[in-house]
Amino acid sequence: MPQHSMKHLDPRAPLVLDTRELPRRPGAMRALNRVVPAPEDLGVEMIGVPQGADLSLDLRLQSVSEGVLVTGTISGPLVGECGRCLTAINEELAVPVQELFAYENSTTDETTDEDEVGRMQGDLIDLEPALRDAVVLALPVNPLCREDCPGLCPECGVRWDELPKGHTHEQVDPRWAALSKLTENTEE
Ligand SMILES: [Zn+2]
Ligand SMILES: [Zn+2]
């Protein structure tokens, strides 16, 4: 017998899917659309879905011979900071999910690892691990406010976007400054 390390599932928990309404006949299908509060720590260091934000689950539950296949889209707000200039990022996240959850005591249950294939607990599915994987994998490790964000001036920490062209902290010796003025005038 495989070891079931799963916690006991609460059918009323927002990320627990109840499949009682889904006949265990391969091909049978049910749509599941639900808005749930985002669980905590749904993201990576610089970007993620804020805890409690509306997370939309647009899923299709399909009976297959060994369990239930869950496919669909998870969407919600994405909040973070640009890794270069620290500007706030506010985007909409939409990630696909596809995960098989094996029936208890099915061949799949007995011949695969829990890491490879999800498990059902009776009629219940714990969607949270699959949801976390899908969201975290979709997020950039180093998010940017835009592809070519120039970042910050290393001297004063101001965004390059807000600085005048040619901004510099070069300290010019006053005597040389006078001289370079002369040179400029000559060049003109
Ligand atoms: Zn930026
Ligand atoms: Zn500067």
PDB file of C-alpha atoms and ligand atoms in Angstrom:
ATOM      1  CA  MET A   1       0.000   0.000   0.000  1.00  0.00           C
ATOM      2  CA  PRO A   2       1.319   3.443  -0.864  1.00  0.00           C
ATOM      3  CA  GLN A   3       1.788   5.867   1.944  1.00  0.00           C
ATOM      4  CA  HIS A   4      -0.732   8.682   1.969  1.00  0.00           C
ATOM      5  CA  SER A   5       0.898  11.695   3.457  1.00  0.00           C
ATOM      6  CA  MET A   6      -2.002  13.989   2.549  1.00  0.00           C
ATOM      7  CA  LYS A   7      -3.723  16.084   5.105  1.00  0.00           C
ATOM      8  CA  HIS A   8      -7.389  15.437   5.644  1.00  0.00           C
ATOM      9  CA  LEU A   9      -9.299  17.595   3.179  1.00  0.00           C
ATOM     10  CA  ASP A  10     -12.131  19.910   4.084  1.00  0.00           C
ATOM     11  CA  PRO A  11     -14.770  19.802   1.313  1.00  0.00           C
ATOM     12  CA  ARG A  12     -15.687  23.419   2.050  1.00  0.00           C
ATOM     13  CA  ALA A  13     -12.137  24.725   1.653  1.00  0.00           C
ATOM     14  CA  PRO A  14     -11.918  27.058  -1.366  1.00  0.00           C
ATOM     15  CA  LEU A  15      -9.204  25.074  -3.110  1.00  0.00           C
ATOM     16  CA  VAL A  16     -10.717  21.663  -2.499  1.00  0.00           C
ATOM     17  CA  LEU A  17     -12.703  20.349  -5.455  1.00  0.00           C
ATOM     18  CA  ASP A  18     -15.587  17.992  -4.790  1.00  0.00           C
ATOM     19  CA  THR A  19     -16.167  15.463  -7.578  1.00  0.00           C
ATOM     20  CA  ARG A  20     -19.285  13.774  -6.152  1.00  0.00           C
ATOM     21  CA  GLU A  21     -21.329  15.258  -8.985  1.00  0.00           C
ATOM     22  CA  LEU A  22     -18.957  13.830 -11.570  1.00  0.00           C
ATOM     23  CA  PRO A  23     -19.831  10.259 -12.655  1.00  0.00           C
ATOM     24  CA  ARG A  24     -16.832   7.920 -12.497  1.00  0.00           C
ATOM     25  CA  ARG A  25     -17.301   6.992 -16.106  1.00  0.00           C
ATOM     26  CA  PRO A  26     -14.416   7.840 -18.446  1.00  0.00           C
ATOM     27  CA  GLY A  27     -15.375  10.836 -20.541  1.00  0.00           C
ATOM     28  CA  ALA A  28     -17.853  12.296 -18.069  1.00  0.00           C
ATOM     29  CA  MET A  29     -17.236  16.004 -17.612  1.00  0.00           C
ATOM     30  CA  ARG A  30     -18.176  18.876 -15.373  1.00  0.00           C
ATOM     31  CA  ALA A  31     -17.286  22.538 -15.565  1.00  0.00           C
ATOM     32  CA  LEU A  32     -16.211  24.251 -12.385  1.00  0.00           C
ATOM     33  CA  ASN A  33     -16.032  28.032 -12.199  1.00  0.00           C
ATOM     34  CA  ARG A  34     -15.228  29.553  -8.878  1.00  0.00           C
ATOM     35  CA  VAL A  35     -13.666  32.686  -7.439  1.00  0.00           C
ATOM     36  CA  VAL A  36     -11.564  31.988  -4.370  1.00  0.00           C
ATOM     37  CA  PRO A  37      -9.336  34.102  -2.131  1.00  0.00           C
ATOM     38  CA  ALA A  38      -5.678  33.622  -3.076  1.00  0.00           C
ATOM     39  CA  PRO A  39      -3.741  31.587  -0.515  1.00  0.00           C
ATOM     40  CA  GLU A  40      -0.732  33.169   1.166  1.00  0.00           C
ATOM     41  CA  ASP A  41       2.704  33.179  -0.477  1.00  0.00           C
ATOM     42  CA  LEU A  42       1.352  32.561  -3.958  1.00  0.00           C
ATOM     43  CA  GLY A  43       4.333  33.848  -5.872  1.00  0.00           C
ATOM     44  CA  VAL A  44       8.061  34.383  -5.855  1.00  0.00           C
ATOM     45  CA  GLU A  45      10.181  36.971  -4.081  1.00  0.00           C
ATOM     46  CA  MET A  46       9.544  39.974  -6.328  1.00  0.00           C
ATOM     47  CA  ILE A  47       6.079  39.210  -7.684  1.00  0.00           C
ATOM     48  CA  GLY A  48       2.957  37.271  -6.830  1.00  0.00           C
ATOM     49  CA  VAL A  49      -0.794  37.214  -6.236  1.00  0.00           C
ATOM     50  CA  PRO A  50      -1.626  39.118  -3.054  1.00  0.00           C
ATOM     51  CA  GLN A  51      -3.107  36.983  -0.309  1.00  0.00           C
ATOM     52  CA  GLY A  52      -6.896  37.156  -0.329  1.00  0.00           C
ATOM     53  CA  ALA A  53      -7.111  38.613  -3.848  1.00  0.00           C
ATOM     54  CA  ASP A  54      -9.776  37.195  -6.167  1.00  0.00           C
ATOM     55  CA  LEU A  55      -8.439  34.172  -7.951  1.00  0.00           C
ATOM     56  CA  SER A  56     -10.682  32.838 -10.719  1.00  0.00           C
ATOM     57  CA  LEU A  57     -10.721  29.136 -11.367  1.00  0.00           C
ATOM     58  CA  ASP A  58     -12.144  28.201 -14.747  1.00  0.00           C
ATOM     59  CA  LEU A  59     -11.785  24.466 -14.745  1.00  0.00           C
ATOM     60  CA  ARG A  60     -13.018  21.364 -16.442  1.00  0.00           C
ATOM     61  CA  LEU A  61     -13.123  18.119 -14.484  1.00  0.00           C
ATOM     62  CA  GLN A  62     -13.029  15.045 -16.629  1.00  0.00           C
ATOM     63  CA  SER A  63     -13.308  11.401 -15.560  1.00  0.00           C
ATOM     64  CA  VAL A  64     -10.569   9.207 -16.972  1.00  0.00           C
ATOM     65  CA  SER A  65     -10.066   5.521 -16.234  1.00  0.00           C
ATOM     66  CA  GLU A  66      -7.653   6.106 -13.370  1.00  0.00           C
ATOM     67  CA  GLY A  67      -8.952   9.290 -11.866  1.00  0.00           C
ATOM     68  CA  VAL A  68      -9.973  12.840 -12.651  1.00  0.00           C
ATOM     69  CA  LEU A  69      -8.185  15.129 -15.058  1.00  0.00           C
ATOM     70  CA  VAL A  70      -8.391  18.794 -14.153  1.00  0.00           C
ATOM     71  CA  THR A  71      -7.696  21.288 -16.921  1.00  0.00           C
ATOM     72  CA  GLY A  72      -8.360  24.975 -17.245  1.00  0.00           C
ATOM     73  CA  THR A  73      -7.141  28.438 -16.411  1.00  0.00           C
ATOM     74  CA  ILE A  74      -6.333  30.240 -13.200  1.00  0.00           C
ATOM     75  CA  SER A  75      -6.400  33.997 -13.328  1.00  0.00           C
ATOM     76  CA  GLY A  76      -5.970  36.835 -10.889  1.00  0.00           C
ATOM     77  CA  PRO A  77      -4.116  40.053 -10.172  1.00  0.00           C
ATOM     78  CA  LEU A  78      -0.347  40.041 -10.116  1.00  0.00           C
ATOM     79  CA  VAL A  79       1.488  42.573  -7.997  1.00  0.00           C
ATOM     80  CA  GLY A  80       5.205  43.069  -7.714  1.00  0.00           C
ATOM     81  CA  GLU A  81       8.216  45.252  -8.237  1.00  0.00           C
ATOM     82  CA  CYS A  82      10.526  45.752 -11.188  1.00  0.00           C
ATOM     83  CA  GLY A  83      13.817  44.012 -10.442  1.00  0.00           C
ATOM     84  CA  ARG A  84      15.779  46.913 -11.941  1.00  0.00           C
ATOM     85  CA  CYS A  85      13.993  50.117 -10.957  1.00  0.00           C
ATOM     86  CA  LEU A  86      11.581  48.967  -8.209  1.00  0.00           C
ATOM     87  CA  THR A  87       8.566  50.470  -9.982  1.00  0.00           C
ATOM     88  CA  ALA A  88       5.330  48.780  -8.958  1.00  0.00           C
ATOM     89  CA  ILE A  89       4.063  46.172 -11.387  1.00  0.00           C
ATOM     90  CA  ASN A  90       0.328  45.512 -11.642  1.00  0.00           C
ATOM     91  CA  GLU A  91      -0.672  42.919 -14.165  1.00  0.00           C
ATOM     92  CA  GLU A  92      -3.251  40.249 -14.787  1.00  0.00           C
ATOM     93  CA  LEU A  93      -2.073  36.698 -14.470  1.00  0.00           C
ATOM     94  CA  ALA A  94      -3.639  33.869 -16.439  1.00  0.00           C
ATOM     95  CA  VAL A  95      -2.005  30.458 -16.319  1.00  0.00           C
ATOM     96  CA  PRO A  96      -3.110  27.120 -17.699  1.00  0.00           C
ATOM     97  CA  VAL A  97      -3.384  24.108 -15.391  1.00  0.00           C
ATOM     98  CA  GLN A  98      -3.510  20.461 -16.280  1.00  0.00           C
ATOM     99  CA  GLU A  99      -3.240  17.844 -13.603  1.00  0.00           C
ATOM    100  CA  LEU A 100      -4.337  14.259 -13.171  1.00  0.00           C
ATOM    101  CA  PHE A 101      -5.603  13.180  -9.767  1.00  0.00           C
ATOM    102  CA  ALA A 102      -5.636   9.412  -9.327  1.00  0.00           C
ATOM    103  CA  TYR A 103      -8.437   7.562  -7.564  1.00  0.00           C
ATOM    104  CA  GLU A 104      -7.450   6.005  -4.287  1.00  0.00           C
ATOM    105  CA  ASN A 105      -6.218   2.444  -4.777  1.00  0.00           C
ATOM    106  CA  SER A 106      -6.189   2.745  -8.574  1.00  0.00           C
ATOM    107  CA  THR A 107      -3.256   1.260 -10.460  1.00  0.00           C
ATOM    108  CA  THR A 108      -1.913   4.771 -10.953  1.00  0.00           C
ATOM    109  CA  ASP A 109      -2.181   5.373  -7.222  1.00  0.00           C
ATOM    110  CA  GLU A 110      -0.208   2.213  -6.523  1.00  0.00           C
ATOM    111  CA  THR A 111       2.421   2.534  -9.239  1.00  0.00           C
ATOM    112  CA  THR A 112       3.328   6.219  -9.218  1.00  0.00           C
ATOM    113  CA  ASP A 113       4.813   8.658  -6.795  1.00  0.00           C
ATOM    114  CA  GLU A 114       2.660  11.353  -5.237  1.00  0.00           C
ATOM    115  CA  ASP A 115       5.065  13.925  -6.706  1.00  0.00           C
ATOM    116  CA  GLU A 116       4.328  12.687 -10.219  1.00  0.00           C
ATOM    117  CA  VAL A 117       0.564  12.294 -10.082  1.00  0.00           C
ATOM    118  CA  GLY A 118      -1.857  13.956  -7.694  1.00  0.00           C
ATOM    119  CA  ARG A 119      -4.120  11.899  -5.473  1.00  0.00           C
ATOM    120  CA  MET A 120      -7.789  12.055  -4.727  1.00  0.00           C
ATOM    121  CA  GLN A 121      -9.030  11.673  -1.231  1.00  0.00           C
ATOM    122  CA  GLY A 122     -12.337   9.926  -1.680  1.00  0.00           C
ATOM    123  CA  ASP A 123     -14.223  12.326  -3.955  1.00  0.00           C
ATOM    124  CA  LEU A 124     -12.068  15.296  -3.029  1.00  0.00           C
ATOM    125  CA  ILE A 125      -9.162  16.938  -4.821  1.00  0.00           C
ATOM    126  CA  ASP A 126      -6.694  19.272  -3.199  1.00  0.00           C
ATOM    127  CA  LEU A 127      -5.991  21.774  -5.962  1.00  0.00           C
ATOM    128  CA  GLU A 128      -3.593  23.946  -3.986  1.00  0.00           C
ATOM    129  CA  PRO A 129      -0.252  22.200  -4.783  1.00  0.00           C
ATOM    130  CA  ALA A 130      -1.065  22.083  -8.520  1.00  0.00           C
ATOM    131  CA  LEU A 131      -2.234  25.692  -8.451  1.00  0.00           C
ATOM    132  CA  ARG A 132       0.955  26.793  -6.695  1.00  0.00           C
ATOM    133  CA  ASP A 133       3.151  24.954  -9.191  1.00  0.00           C
ATOM    134  CA  ALA A 134       1.298  26.428 -12.159  1.00  0.00           C
ATOM    135  CA  VAL A 135       1.435  29.994 -10.847  1.00  0.00           C
ATOM    136  CA  VAL A 136       5.001  29.964  -9.544  1.00  0.00           C
ATOM    137  CA  LEU A 137       6.356  28.389 -12.744  1.00  0.00           C
ATOM    138  CA  ALA A 138       4.668  31.100 -14.797  1.00  0.00           C
ATOM    139  CA  LEU A 139       6.248  33.964 -12.867  1.00  0.00           C
ATOM    140  CA  PRO A 140       9.503  35.643 -13.877  1.00  0.00           C
ATOM    141  CA  VAL A 141      12.299  35.297 -11.313  1.00  0.00           C
ATOM    142  CA  ASN A 142      13.420  38.802 -12.219  1.00  0.00           C
ATOM    143  CA  PRO A 143      10.278  40.742 -13.165  1.00  0.00           C
ATOM    144  CA  LEU A 144      10.656  43.926 -15.201  1.00  0.00           C
ATOM    145  CA  CYS A 145       8.327  46.916 -15.581  1.00  0.00           C
ATOM    146  CA  ARG A 146       9.217  46.756 -19.259  1.00  0.00           C
ATOM    147  CA  GLU A 147      11.603  44.717 -21.357  1.00  0.00           C
ATOM    148  CA  ASP A 148      14.220  47.483 -21.762  1.00  0.00           C
ATOM    149  CA  CYS A 149      13.927  49.078 -18.320  1.00  0.00           C
ATOM    150  CA  PRO A 150      17.192  51.010 -17.848  1.00  0.00           C
ATOM    151  CA  GLY A 151      17.080  50.708 -14.043  1.00  0.00           C
ATOM    152  CA  LEU A 152      18.559  53.163 -11.573  1.00  0.00           C
ATOM    153  CA  CYS A 153      21.584  55.453 -11.606  1.00  0.00           C
ATOM    154  CA  PRO A 154      24.016  53.618  -9.332  1.00  0.00           C
ATOM    155  CA  GLU A 155      25.246  56.930  -7.852  1.00  0.00           C
ATOM    156  CA  CYS A 156      21.991  58.597  -6.787  1.00  0.00           C
ATOM    157  CA  GLY A 157      19.472  55.764  -7.073  1.00  0.00           C
ATOM    158  CA  VAL A 158      17.107  57.799  -9.268  1.00  0.00           C
ATOM    159  CA  ARG A 159      15.400  56.065 -12.195  1.00  0.00           C
ATOM    160  CA  TRP A 160      17.222  56.710 -15.462  1.00  0.00           C
ATOM    161  CA  ASP A 161      13.797  57.386 -16.973  1.00  0.00           C
ATOM    162  CA  GLU A 162      13.413  60.424 -14.716  1.00  0.00           C
ATOM    163  CA  LEU A 163      16.921  61.800 -15.174  1.00  0.00           C
ATOM    164  CA  PRO A 164      17.934  64.267 -17.854  1.00  0.00           C
ATOM    165  CA  LYS A 165      19.940  62.991 -20.802  1.00  0.00           C
ATOM    166  CA  GLY A 166      23.648  62.936 -20.038  1.00  0.00           C
ATOM    167  CA  HIS A 167      23.065  62.805 -16.270  1.00  0.00           C
ATOM    168  CA  THR A 168      26.403  62.212 -14.570  1.00  0.00           C
ATOM    169  CA  HIS A 169      28.062  62.512 -11.179  1.00  0.00           C
ATOM    170  CA  GLU A 170      31.509  63.135 -12.587  1.00  0.00           C
ATOM    171  CA  GLN A 171      33.277  65.669 -10.382  1.00  0.00           C
ATOM    172  CA  VAL A 172      35.156  68.009 -12.647  1.00  0.00           C
ATOM    173  CA  ASP A 173      38.049  70.010 -11.235  1.00  0.00           C
ATOM    174  CA  PRO A 174      37.060  73.709 -11.516  1.00  0.00           C
ATOM    175  CA  ARG A 175      40.270  74.524 -13.399  1.00  0.00           C
ATOM    176  CA  TRP A 176      39.643  71.764 -15.914  1.00  0.00           C
ATOM    177  CA  ALA A 177      36.023  72.853 -16.142  1.00  0.00           C
ATOM    178  CA  ALA A 178      37.164  76.263 -17.317  1.00  0.00           C
ATOM    179  CA  LEU A 179      39.453  74.649 -19.807  1.00  0.00           C
ATOM    180  CA  SER A 180      36.807  72.302 -21.168  1.00  0.00           C
ATOM    181  CA  LYS A 181      34.544  75.328 -21.681  1.00  0.00           C
ATOM    182  CA  LEU A 182      37.240  76.850 -23.798  1.00  0.00           C
ATOM    183  CA  THR A 183      37.576  73.639 -25.772  1.00  0.00           C
ATOM    184  CA  GLU A 184      33.810  73.487 -26.314  1.00  0.00           C
ATOM    185  CA  ASN A 185      33.838  77.051 -27.603  1.00  0.00           C
ATOM    186  CA  THR A 186      36.680  76.240 -29.955  1.00  0.00           C
ATOM    187  CA  GLU A 187      34.801  73.258 -31.310  1.00  0.00           C
ATOM    188  CA  GLU A 188      31.722  75.293 -32.054  1.00  0.00           C
TER     189      GLU A 188
HETATM  190 ZN    ZN B   1      11.823  49.007 -14.250  1.00  0.00          ZN
HETATM  191 ZN    ZN B   2      22.630  59.852 -10.583  1.00  0.00          ZN
END
